[in-house]
């Protein structure tokens, strides 16, 4: 063995315990995961059939939302919390495909996201990765890398995709989001994707699989999810199932809710704008 080789897995990464970032990577067909994560992904699939397609839908909503914010919302800087491991296409690529100067700060509490994210972004002066916890909003806002990369006098696009379901009610998800939005300039956008609970087995199965493998993950009534947006005006069509969610395309024909497959009703997306 080469003594100069970097330590692997890096400190803080336990290959025997599944992590949300790695299980999601496994569901998306990525390679940055361990056997234990692939085992967890199988539990997800058993309890919520076609969950891999649902994960891809979630990812497509993230990228669609980022393009909307940068393209139509004129947002030049994004704070993506719970960003996950690098995937085929990522927030900074979607944003910078429209505005090459768009700045992106990725935040995640999984140490593997930092190591893999840094490797991917080594040359990217406009993009950075920070290890921090969504449950510590003041820590994120005070983080020197966040402050150095984002200009809080200009609107920011706050992204919390596929992550708010991991915050328990007792940890006050709405208060966390409110604290993050508070210092952001008027015109800032908030993009959230989340798990609705309309009583469907595929939704409950997703939550059960997450609780069983990762210890958290709750689907919530749609009215409850709407409160995440703090009463701010929503970009049409509001909070919607992802196959029906096309912000900035009001005339686009979308499938009826009843025509969606159960896996297509496991995730919703929405964007709100700070007045
Ligand atoms: C399902 S992945 C979503 C990735 C990406 N946002 C997307 O939608 O494609 C959830 C991510 O949230 C991260 N996460 C979960 N709880 C978190 C917390 N309290 N603070 C920061 N990140 C968190 C996980 O590590 C994981 O990378």
PDB file of C-alpha atoms and ligand atoms in Angstrom, residues 19-22 24 28 55 58-60 62 80-85 87 91 107-110 113 132-136 140 159-163 165-167 193 195 216, ligand 1:
ATOM      1  CA  UNK A  19     -26.175   7.597   4.583  1.00  0.00           C
ATOM      2  CA  UNK A  20     -28.908   9.581   2.852  1.00  0.00           C
ATOM      3  CA  UNK A  21     -26.498  10.993   0.287  1.00  0.00           C
ATOM      4  CA  UNK A  22     -25.118   7.564  -0.628  1.00  0.00           C
ATOM      5  CA  UNK A  24     -29.868   8.513  -2.967  1.00  0.00           C
ATOM      6  CA  UNK A  28     -29.934   7.347  -9.046  1.00  0.00           C
ATOM      7  CA  UNK A  55     -35.584   9.772  -7.328  1.00  0.00           C
ATOM      8  CA  UNK A  58     -36.929  14.601  -7.854  1.00  0.00           C
ATOM      9  CA  UNK A  59     -33.574  15.319  -9.462  1.00  0.00           C
ATOM     10  CA  UNK A  60     -35.274  16.628 -12.603  1.00  0.00           C
ATOM     11  CA  UNK A  62     -34.252  20.317  -8.757  1.00  0.00           C
ATOM     12  CA  UNK A  80     -28.200  24.568  -2.223  1.00  0.00           C
ATOM     13  CA  UNK A  81     -28.637  22.905   1.185  1.00  0.00           C
ATOM     14  CA  UNK A  82     -28.735  19.111   1.344  1.00  0.00           C
ATOM     15  CA  UNK A  83     -27.162  19.117  -2.106  1.00  0.00           C
ATOM     16  CA  UNK A  84     -26.189  15.426  -2.137  1.00  0.00           C
ATOM     17  CA  UNK A  85     -23.295  13.766  -3.937  1.00  0.00           C
ATOM     18  CA  UNK A  87     -24.698  13.345 -10.007  1.00  0.00           C
ATOM     19  CA  UNK A  91     -27.072  22.633  -9.626  1.00  0.00           C
ATOM     20  CA  UNK A 107     -24.089  22.608   1.691  1.00  0.00           C
ATOM     21  CA  UNK A 108     -24.461  19.111   3.088  1.00  0.00           C
ATOM     22  CA  UNK A 109     -23.786  17.476   6.437  1.00  0.00           C
ATOM     23  CA  UNK A 110     -22.362  14.296   4.883  1.00  0.00           C
ATOM     24  CA  UNK A 113     -20.276  15.183  -0.205  1.00  0.00           C
ATOM     25  CA  UNK A 132     -22.852  22.269   7.584  1.00  0.00           C
ATOM     26  CA  UNK A 133     -26.189  21.179   8.981  1.00  0.00           C
ATOM     27  CA  UNK A 134     -29.593  22.415   7.884  1.00  0.00           C
ATOM     28  CA  UNK A 135     -30.638  22.226  11.549  1.00  0.00           C
ATOM     29  CA  UNK A 136     -28.097  24.979  12.276  1.00  0.00           C
ATOM     30  CA  UNK A 140     -24.830  28.223   7.660  1.00  0.00           C
ATOM     31  CA  UNK A 159     -32.676  25.302  -2.597  1.00  0.00           C
ATOM     32  CA  UNK A 160     -33.788  22.593  -0.157  1.00  0.00           C
ATOM     33  CA  UNK A 161     -34.475  19.613  -2.408  1.00  0.00           C
ATOM     34  CA  UNK A 162     -35.195  16.115  -1.135  1.00  0.00           C
ATOM     35  CA  UNK A 163     -34.005  17.068   2.344  1.00  0.00           C
ATOM     36  CA  UNK A 165     -38.377  15.380   5.016  1.00  0.00           C
ATOM     37  CA  UNK A 166     -35.312  14.442   7.079  1.00  0.00           C
ATOM     38  CA  UNK A 167     -36.044  17.213   9.574  1.00  0.00           C
ATOM     39  CA  UNK A 193     -39.050  19.386  -3.113  1.00  0.00           C
ATOM     40  CA  UNK A 195     -42.838  14.137   0.177  1.00  0.00           C
ATOM     41  CA  UNK A 216     -35.679   9.811   9.682  1.00  0.00           C
TER      42      UNK A 216
HETATM   43  C1  LIG B   1     -32.091  12.760  -1.037  1.00  0.00           C
HETATM   44  S1  LIG B   1     -30.608  13.690  -0.998  1.00  0.00           S
HETATM   45  C2  LIG B   1     -31.075  15.062  -2.024  1.00  0.00           C
HETATM   46  C3  LIG B   1     -29.961  15.565  -2.890  1.00  0.00           C
HETATM   47  C4  LIG B   1     -30.324  16.731  -3.821  1.00  0.00           C
HETATM   48  N1  LIG B   1     -30.714  17.899  -3.061  1.00  0.00           N
HETATM   49  C5  LIG B   1     -31.432  16.371  -4.763  1.00  0.00           C
HETATM   50  O1  LIG B   1     -32.590  16.728  -4.499  1.00  0.00           O
HETATM   51  O2  LIG B   1     -31.171  15.752  -5.797  1.00  0.00           O
HETATM   52  C6  LIG B   1     -30.691  14.424   0.631  1.00  0.00           C
HETATM   53  C7  LIG B   1     -29.404  15.095   1.045  1.00  0.00           C
HETATM   54  O3  LIG B   1     -29.648  15.890   2.197  1.00  0.00           O
HETATM   55  C8  LIG B   1     -28.545  15.748   3.083  1.00  0.00           C
HETATM   56  N2  LIG B   1     -29.010  16.061   4.439  1.00  0.00           N
HETATM   57  C9  LIG B   1     -29.886  15.365   5.189  1.00  0.00           C
HETATM   58  N3  LIG B   1     -30.066  15.967   6.369  1.00  0.00           N
HETATM   59  C10 LIG B   1     -29.271  17.068   6.359  1.00  0.00           C
HETATM   60  C11 LIG B   1     -28.993  18.087   7.308  1.00  0.00           C
HETATM   61  N4  LIG B   1     -29.592  18.080   8.494  1.00  0.00           N
HETATM   62  N5  LIG B   1     -28.125  19.056   6.977  1.00  0.00           N
HETATM   63  C12 LIG B   1     -27.511  19.065   5.772  1.00  0.00           C
HETATM   64  N6  LIG B   1     -27.720  18.117   4.836  1.00  0.00           N
HETATM   65  C13 LIG B   1     -28.594  17.131   5.126  1.00  0.00           C
HETATM   66  C14 LIG B   1     -28.094  14.322   2.910  1.00  0.00           C
HETATM   67  O4  LIG B   1     -26.759  14.125   3.328  1.00  0.00           O
HETATM   68  C15 LIG B   1     -28.291  14.134   1.412  1.00  0.00           C
HETATM   69  O5  LIG B   1     -27.130  14.454   0.701  1.00  0.00           O
END
